[in-house]
Coordinates of C-alpha atoms in Angstrom, one line a residue:
X1 CA 0.0 0.1 -0.4
X2 CA 2.7 2.1 1.2
X3 CA 3.7 2.9 -3.2
X4 CA -0.1 4.3 -3.4
X5 CA 0.3 6.7 -0.6
X6 CA 0.6 9.6 -2.9
X7 CA -2.8 8.7 -5.5
X8 CA -6.0 10.1 -3.9
X9 CA -7.7 9.0 -1.3
X10 CA -10.2 7.9 -4.0
X11 CA -7.4 5.8 -6.1
X12 CA -6.2 3.7 -2.4
X13 CA -10.6 3.5 -1.6
X14 CA -10.8 1.8 -4.9
X15 CA -8.1 -0.6 -4.9
X16 CA -9.4 -1.4 -2.0
X17 CA -12.7 -2.4 -2.8
X18 CA -15.2 0.0 -2.9
X19 CA -17.0 -0.5 -5.5
X20 CA -16.6 -4.9 -4.6
X21 CA -19.3 -3.3 -2.2
X22 CA -22.1 -2.9 -5.0
X23 CA -22.2 -6.5 -5.3
X24 CA -23.5 -8.0 -3.1
X25 CA -19.7 -9.4 -2.1
X26 CA -18.6 -9.2 0.9
X27 CA -15.8 -6.8 0.3
X28 CA -16.0 -3.5 2.5
X29 CA -13.4 -0.7 2.6
X30 CA -10.8 -1.1 5.3
X31 CA -10.1 2.5 6.3
X32 CA -9.3 2.9 10.0
X33 CA -11.1 5.8 12.2
X34 CA -7.9 7.2 11.8
X35 CA -7.9 7.2 8.4
X36 CA -11.3 8.5 7.5
X37 CA -10.3 11.8 10.0
X38 CA -7.8 12.4 8.2
X39 CA -10.5 11.7 4.0
X40 CA -13.2 13.9 6.0
X41 CA -11.1 16.0 8.0
X42 CA -8.6 18.8 7.7
X43 CA -6.5 16.9 5.6
X44 CA -9.8 16.3 3.1
X45 CA -9.9 19.9 0.7
X46 CA -5.6 18.1 -0.7
X47 CA -7.7 14.9 -1.5
X48 CA -10.0 13.8 -5.1
X49 CA -12.7 13.3 -3.5
X50 CA -15.1 10.4 -5.9
X51 CA -17.9 10.6 -5.7
X52 CA -18.1 13.4 -3.9
X53 CA -16.4 16.1 -2.1
X54 CA -13.9 15.4 0.8
X55 CA -14.2 11.3 1.2
X56 CA -17.8 12.0 1.6
X57 CA -20.9 9.4 -0.2
X58 CA -19.3 5.4 0.9
X59 CA -18.7 3.6 4.3
X60 CA -16.0 4.5 6.0
X61 CA -14.3 1.8 8.1
X62 CA -13.6 -1.9 7.9
X63 CA -16.9 -3.1 9.4
X64 CA -19.6 -2.0 6.6
X65 CA -22.1 -3.9 5.9
X66 CA -21.7 -6.5 3.0
X67 CA -25.9 -5.2 2.2
X68 CA -27.3 -2.1 3.2
X69 CA -30.7 -3.3 4.3
X70 CA -34.2 -1.3 4.2
X71 CA -35.0 0.0 7.4
X72 CA -35.4 -2.3 10.6
X73 CA -35.5 -2.3 14.5
X74 CA -32.5 -5.6 14.2
X75 CA -29.2 -5.3 16.5
X76 CA -26.5 -3.2 16.1
X77 CA -23.7 -5.0 14.1
X78 CA -22.6 -3.0 11.6
X79 CA -20.9 1.0 11.6
X80 CA -19.6 3.5 9.5
X81 CA -17.0 6.2 10.3
X82 CA -18.3 8.1 7.7
X83 CA -20.4 11.8 7.8
X84 CA -24.8 11.2 7.1
X85 CA -25.8 14.6 8.0
X86 CA -23.6 17.5 7.1
X87 CA -25.1 20.7 7.8
X88 CA -23.2 23.9 6.7
X89 CA -25.4 26.5 8.7
X90 CA -27.5 26.0 12.0
X91 CA -29.2 22.4 13.0
X92 CA -33.3 22.8 14.7
X93 CA -34.4 19.9 16.0
X94 CA -38.6 20.8 16.3
X95 CA -42.2 19.7 17.0
X96 CA -41.7 15.9 16.9
X97 CA -39.0 15.0 15.1
X98 CA -37.4 11.8 16.6
X99 CA -33.8 10.7 15.2
X100 CA -31.4 11.2 13.2
X101 CA -28.1 7.7 12.3
X102 CA -25.7 8.3 10.9
X103 CA -22.3 10.8 12.4
X104 CA -23.4 13.9 12.0
X105 CA -22.1 17.5 11.6
X106 CA -22.9 20.9 11.7
X107 CA -20.9 24.2 11.4
X108 CA -23.7 26.2 13.4
X109 CA -25.8 26.0 16.3
X110 CA -28.0 22.2 17.4
X111 CA -31.0 23.9 18.8
X112 CA -33.3 21.3 20.5
X113 CA -36.7 22.4 21.1
X114 CA -39.6 20.1 20.6
X115 CA -43.0 20.9 21.6
X116 CA -45.1 19.7 24.2
X117 CA -47.2 16.9 24.3
X118 CA -44.7 14.1 22.5
X119 CA -41.8 12.6 22.7
X120 CA -39.2 15.0 24.8
X121 CA -35.7 13.0 23.4
X122 CA -34.4 13.4 19.9
X123 CA -31.4 10.9 20.1
X124 CA -28.3 10.7 17.2
X125 CA -25.7 8.9 15.9
X126 CA -27.5 5.8 16.7
X127 CA -32.1 5.4 15.7
X128 CA -34.3 2.8 16.4
X129 CA -35.5 2.1 13.3
X130 CA -33.3 2.5 10.4
X131 CA -30.4 1.2 8.7
X132 CA -28.9 0.2 12.0
X133 CA -25.8 1.0 10.9
X134 CA -24.1 3.8 13.7
X135 CA -20.8 5.5 13.7
X136 CA -18.0 2.6 15.9
X137 CA -18.6 2.6 19.3
X138 CA -16.8 6.1 21.6
X139 CA -16.1 8.3 17.9
X140 CA -17.3 11.5 17.4
X141 CA -21.6 11.2 16.6
X142 CA -22.8 15.0 16.6
X143 CA -20.4 17.6 16.1
X144 CA -21.5 21.2 16.9
X145 CA -19.9 24.5 15.4
X146 CA -21.8 26.5 17.7
X147 CA -24.6 27.1 20.2
X148 CA -25.2 24.0 21.4
X149 CA -28.9 24.2 23.2
X150 CA -31.8 21.9 24.3
X151 CA -34.7 23.1 25.8
X152 CA -35.6 22.6 29.4
X153 CA -36.8 18.7 30.2
X154 CA -35.6 17.8 27.3
X155 CA -33.1 15.8 25.8
X156 CA -30.3 14.3 23.3
X157 CA -29.0 11.8 23.4
X158 CA -25.6 9.8 21.7
X159 CA -26.7 6.3 23.5
X160 CA -28.3 2.9 22.9
X161 CA -28.0 0.3 24.9
X162 CA -24.3 -0.8 24.6
X163 CA -24.5 2.2 21.6
X164 CA -22.7 5.4 22.4
X165 CA -21.0 8.0 20.5
X166 CA -19.4 11.6 22.7
X167 CA -21.0 14.8 21.5
X168 CA -18.4 17.2 20.7
X169 CA -19.9 21.4 20.9
X170 CA -17.5 24.5 19.7
X171 CA -18.9 26.7 22.4
X172 CA -21.7 27.7 24.9
X173 CA -23.8 24.5 26.4
X174 CA -27.8 24.4 27.6
X175 CA -29.5 21.5 28.1
X176 CA -28.8 18.0 29.6
X177 CA -26.9 16.3 26.7
X178 CA -26.3 12.2 27.4
X179 CA -23.4 10.8 27.9
X180 CA -21.5 14.5 29.2
X181 CA -20.6 16.5 26.0
X182 CA -17.5 17.2 25.4
X183 CA -16.1 21.2 24.9
X184 CA -13.6 22.3 22.0
X185 CA -13.3 24.9 20.7
X186 CA -11.9 23.1 17.9
X187 CA -14.5 21.0 17.3
X188 CA -15.9 21.5 13.7
X189 CA -12.5 23.1 12.4
X190 CA -11.9 19.5 10.1
X191 CA -14.8 20.2 8.6
X192 CA -14.8 24.3 7.6
X193 CA -14.1 23.5 4.3
X194 CA -16.2 20.9 3.6
X195 CA -19.3 24.2 3.2
X196 CA -17.8 26.5 -0.3
X197 CA -16.5 22.8 -0.9
X198 CA -20.0 21.4 -2.0
X199 CA -21.7 24.2 -3.3
X200 CA -19.4 24.0 -5.9
X201 CA -19.8 20.5 -6.8
X202 CA -24.2 21.8 -6.5
X203 CA -23.1 23.7 -9.2
X204 CA -21.2 21.2 -11.7
X205 CA -23.4 19.1 -11.3
X206 CA -25.8 20.8 -11.9
X207 CA -24.0 22.9 -15.0
X208 CA -21.3 21.4 -17.5
X209 CA -19.5 24.8 -17.2
X210 CA -18.4 27.3 -15.5
X211 CA -22.2 29.8 -17.1
X212 CA -24.5 28.4 -16.0
X213 CA -25.9 26.2 -19.2
X214 CA -27.6 23.4 -17.6
X215 CA -26.3 20.3 -17.6
X216 CA -28.3 17.4 -20.5
X217 CA -30.2 15.1 -19.0
X218 CA -30.4 11.7 -20.7
X219 CA -34.1 11.2 -19.1
X220 CA -37.8 11.9 -18.9
X221 CA -39.9 13.0 -16.8
X222 CA -43.3 12.7 -16.9
X223 CA -45.8 13.5 -14.0
X224 CA -49.4 11.5 -15.0
X225 CA -51.5 13.8 -11.3
X226 CA -50.7 11.1 -8.9
X227 CA -47.5 9.7 -9.8
X228 CA -44.2 11.4 -10.7
X229 CA -41.7 8.7 -12.9
X230 CA -38.3 9.4 -13.7
X231 CA -37.1 7.0 -16.9
X232 CA -34.2 6.2 -17.9
X233 CA -33.2 5.4 -21.0
X234 CA -31.7 2.0 -20.4
X235 CA -28.2 2.3 -21.0
X236 CA -25.9 4.8 -20.2
X237 CA -23.6 4.5 -16.3
X238 CA -25.0 8.3 -15.6
X239 CA -28.5 8.7 -15.4
X240 CA -30.1 12.0 -16.0
X241 CA -32.8 13.7 -14.7
X242 CA -34.2 17.6 -14.4
X243 CA -37.2 19.3 -12.6
X244 CA -38.5 22.1 -13.0
X245 CA -41.5 21.8 -10.8
X246 CA -42.2 20.8 -6.8
X247 CA -43.1 17.3 -7.0
X248 CA -46.8 17.5 -5.3
X249 CA -50.5 17.1 -6.9
X250 CA -51.6 20.1 -8.0
X251 CA -53.8 20.5 -4.6
X252 CA -50.5 20.8 -2.6
X253 CA -50.9 16.8 -1.8
X254 CA -48.2 13.3 -2.5
X255 CA -48.1 11.9 -5.3
X256 CA -45.0 8.8 -5.8
X257 CA -42.1 8.4 -7.0
X258 CA -41.6 5.9 -9.7
X259 CA -38.1 4.9 -10.9
X260 CA -38.1 2.9 -15.0
X261 CA -35.3 2.0 -17.3
X262 CA -33.3 2.3 -15.0
X263 CA -30.1 -0.3 -15.6
X264 CA -28.2 -1.9 -12.6
X265 CA -25.2 -0.2 -11.1
X266 CA -26.1 3.3 -13.2
X267 CA -26.0 6.9 -10.9
X268 CA -28.8 8.6 -11.0
X269 CA -28.5 12.3 -10.3
X270 CA -31.6 14.2 -10.6
X271 CA -30.9 18.1 -10.8
X272 CA -33.2 20.0 -9.2
X273 CA -34.5 23.5 -10.3
X274 CA -35.7 26.4 -8.9
X275 CA -34.9 28.5 -5.6
X276 CA -38.0 27.2 -3.9
X277 CA -38.9 23.2 -4.2
X278 CA -40.3 21.3 -2.4
X279 CA -41.7 18.3 -1.9
X280 CA -44.6 15.8 -1.0
X281 CA -44.7 12.1 -1.5
X282 CA -45.5 8.5 -0.4
X283 CA -42.8 6.9 -2.0
X284 CA -41.2 4.1 -1.0
X285 CA -38.8 1.7 -2.3
X286 CA -37.1 1.5 -4.9
X287 CA -37.6 -1.3 -7.8
X288 CA -34.3 -3.2 -8.1
X289 CA -31.9 -3.4 -4.9
X290 CA -28.1 -0.4 -4.8
X291 CA -30.5 1.9 -6.7
X292 CA -31.4 3.7 -3.2
X293 CA -26.8 3.7 -2.6
X294 CA -26.6 5.1 -6.9
X295 CA -29.0 7.9 -6.1
X296 CA -28.2 11.7 -5.3
X297 CA -31.0 14.0 -5.4
X298 CA -29.4 18.1 -6.1
X299 CA -30.8 20.8 -5.7
X300 CA -28.1 23.8 -7.2
X301 CA -29.6 27.2 -6.4
X302 CA -33.0 26.1 -4.3
X303 CA -32.6 28.6 -0.9
X304 CA -35.9 27.2 0.6
X305 CA -36.8 23.1 0.4
X306 CA -39.7 21.9 2.4
X307 CA -40.3 17.8 2.5
X308 CA -42.7 16.5 3.6
X309 CA -45.4 13.3 3.5
X310 CA -45.5 10.0 4.6
X311 CA -43.2 8.1 2.1
X312 CA -40.4 6.6 2.7
X313 CA -37.6 9.4 0.5
X314 CA -34.7 7.1 -1.7
X315 CA -31.2 8.7 -2.5
X316 CA -29.2 11.5 -0.7
X317 CA -29.4 14.9 -0.8
X318 CA -27.4 17.6 -1.9
X319 CA -27.8 21.3 -1.5
X320 CA -25.8 24.0 -3.0
X321 CA -26.9 27.0 -1.7
X322 CA -25.3 28.7 1.7
X323 CA -28.4 30.8 2.3
X324 CA -30.7 27.9 1.7
X325 CA -32.7 26.4 4.9
X326 CA -34.2 23.0 4.0
X327 CA -36.9 22.0 6.3
X328 CA -38.1 18.5 6.5
X329 CA -40.5 16.8 7.8
X330 CA -41.1 13.4 6.5
X331 CA -41.6 10.3 8.0
X332 CA -37.6 9.1 7.1
X333 CA -35.2 9.8 5.1
X334 CA -32.2 6.8 3.3
X335 CA -29.8 8.3 2.3
X336 CA -26.9 10.4 2.8
X337 CA -28.0 14.5 3.6
X338 CA -25.7 17.1 2.9
X339 CA -26.7 20.8 3.1
X340 CA -24.8 23.1 2.8
X341 CA -27.5 26.1 4.6
X342 CA -29.0 25.5 7.3
X343 CA -31.2 21.6 8.4
X344 CA -35.1 21.9 10.2
X345 CA -35.5 18.0 11.5
X346 CA -39.5 19.1 11.9
X347 CA -43.0 17.3 12.0
X348 CA -46.2 18.3 10.4
X349 CA -50.4 18.7 11.9
X350 CA -50.3 16.3 14.6
X351 CA -47.1 13.3 13.0
X352 CA -44.9 12.8 14.6
X353 CA -41.3 10.0 15.0
X354 CA -39.3 11.9 12.0
X355 CA -35.9 10.1 11.4
X356 CA -33.1 10.3 9.4
X357 CA -31.5 7.4 8.1
X358 CA -27.8 6.4 7.6
X359 CA -27.3 4.9 4.1
X360 CA -24.1 5.7 2.1
X361 CA -24.0 7.1 -2.2
X362 CA -21.5 4.7 -4.3
X363 CA -22.1 6.9 -7.3
X364 CA -20.5 7.9 -9.8
X365 CA -21.0 11.4 -10.3
X366 CA -19.5 14.0 -12.9
X367 CA -15.9 15.1 -12.9
X368 CA -16.0 18.3 -11.8
X369 CA -11.8 19.0 -13.0
X370 CA -12.4 18.8 -16.5
X371 CA -12.8 22.7 -17.9
X372 CA -10.4 24.2 -20.2
X373 CA -7.5 26.3 -19.0
X374 CA -8.3 30.0 -19.9
X375 CA -4.0 29.4 -20.8
X376 CA -2.3 28.9 -23.5
X377 CA -4.9 30.4 -25.1
X378 CA -4.9 31.7 -28.6
X379 CA -4.2 35.0 -29.1
X380 CA -4.7 37.4 -32.1
X381 CA -1.2 37.7 -32.2
X382 CA 0.6 34.9 -32.3
X383 CA 4.0 35.2 -30.7
X384 CA 6.6 35.1 -32.3
X385 CA 5.4 37.4 -35.3
X386 CA 6.9 38.1 -38.4
X387 CA 8.4 42.2 -37.6
X388 CA 8.3 44.7 -40.3
X389 CA 12.6 45.0 -39.9
X390 CA 13.1 40.8 -40.0
X391 CA 16.7 41.6 -39.7
X392 CA 17.9 40.9 -37.2
X393 CA 17.5 37.2 -37.3
X394 CA 20.3 34.6 -36.8
X395 CA 22.0 34.3 -39.4
X396 CA 25.2 31.0 -39.8
X397 CA 27.8 32.8 -37.5
X398 CA 31.9 30.6 -38.3
X399 CA 31.2 28.2 -35.5
X400 CA 27.1 27.4 -36.0
X401 CA 27.7 24.2 -33.9
X402 CA 28.3 26.0 -30.6
X403 CA 26.2 25.3 -27.9
X404 CA 22.5 26.0 -29.7
X405 CA 20.0 26.7 -26.6
X406 CA 18.1 25.4 -25.4
X407 CA 19.8 21.9 -25.6
X408 CA 18.4 18.2 -24.2
X409 CA 20.3 17.6 -20.4
X410 CA 20.2 14.7 -18.7
X411 CA 17.6 15.6 -16.6
X412 CA 14.8 17.0 -18.1
X413 CA 12.3 19.2 -16.3
X414 CA 10.2 19.3 -15.0
X415 CA 8.8 15.8 -15.1
X416 CA 6.1 13.5 -13.3
X417 CA 7.0 12.8 -9.9
X418 CA 5.2 10.3 -7.1
X419 CA 5.4 13.4 -5.2
X420 CA 1.7 15.5 -4.1
X421 CA 3.6 18.4 -5.4
X422 CA 2.3 17.7 -8.8
X423 CA -0.8 17.4 -8.0
X424 CA -1.5 21.1 -6.8
X425 CA -4.8 22.0 -7.6
X426 CA -6.1 25.3 -9.9
X427 CA -9.4 27.3 -10.3
X428 CA -12.8 25.1 -9.6
X429 CA -10.4 22.3 -8.8
X430 CA -9.3 24.0 -5.5
X431 CA -12.7 24.5 -4.1
X432 CA -14.1 21.2 -4.8
X433 CA -10.8 19.7 -2.9
X434 CA -9.9 17.8 -6.0
X435 CA -5.7 17.9 -7.8
X436 CA -5.4 19.1 -11.0
X437 CA -4.4 16.4 -13.9
X438 CA -1.3 14.5 -13.5
X439 CA 1.4 14.9 -15.8
X440 CA 0.3 12.3 -18.8
X441 CA 1.1 8.6 -17.6
X442 CA 3.1 6.4 -18.9
X443 CA 2.5 2.5 -20.3
X444 CA 3.4 2.0 -16.7
X445 CA 2.0 2.7 -15.0
X446 CA -1.4 1.7 -12.8
X447 CA -5.0 4.2 -13.7
X448 CA -7.4 3.3 -11.3
X449 CA -11.0 3.0 -12.0
X450 CA -12.4 4.2 -15.5
X451 CA -8.4 5.9 -16.1
X452 CA -9.0 9.5 -14.3
X453 CA -6.4 9.4 -12.4
X454 CA -2.7 7.8 -12.2
X455 CA -0.7 6.7 -9.6

């Protein structure tokens, strides 16, 4: 493995068997908790994330499930060190929301203030019902970059039986947190770069250049009044859909969401355009195994997002606008939830028990490092150019063979090397935490999946 230490993290992950996990075989990424912290923490911007920035998306650690189960309440067997919920702004718990599974990071404040007459508990890290894949015992379940506030007579729990984690906060604490939280002024520092990276990635996935030209869709979206159908082309490895409307009935009620024509193993990218978007659905299970882990709902423009209904919303969510507020009142979500803005986890009406469940995102998204470099560019006056006086020009000398300059040397520079310095980041590469392309690879060099990066 030492010979691959200078390769992008994504290449290392692929080499260690991330993709094999999708086939249902018992191959998992053997990354220690410490390595995972490096990947999604302070050193993440220097690594190439595949497919999401900062190493986000797949299950991390040596204890990932070979196959991800549907929501259940079985005993906890497997663990995941990666972030399941990232919030760039504030995380609010309101009304009768119940729990959020997996590792959680919010750069802003965490404020819990549920209504009276419902359960006065909110669980983090481990949920009574969900994938039942938790962060490793004793690791950070919740990291808060701002104040941590729990309303009087309410409790924030990061434990269930023998499963327990750490709640870490950077600023003031008020209320009851179990186990006792840890004050750490630098708690969220390792994760601050993720906010800008997610904003840039969300835009890239929806717009295929630096302008506002939408990424072409190869799937179609059709509505019949009670359901919305996402029909793939049946062949492409990346199925792209564009949505320009709210997903609910004309009267504002719930509707079904149906996927069809999606090849096995394909990634599904749904770009939901518009500054205000609402989804109300009774969505249930997906038609094929593995689709949930390859489905991403991307909101590049929205500053107001509403997600409600009695369904189990399948797939991961990415929200790019840092001024956004997502209000999640649906019964359950099943996938990563990454927002550069704020999140309010709540309920609607007399309902209660809303949950955010932990499931990975394993899809292969568009490469956001393919934009042409602005230099060198053609100019109106190529250099060198002819002059009005072509003389003096190089003329034969009595010693025409005398040390022409430049000449090849025994050590031509620059040359490709294994040093990370060859992978300097510029432009959107820097914003996404991605390296620029390494120098052209020789035939002897190994390549990462799809030949994207050399190592």
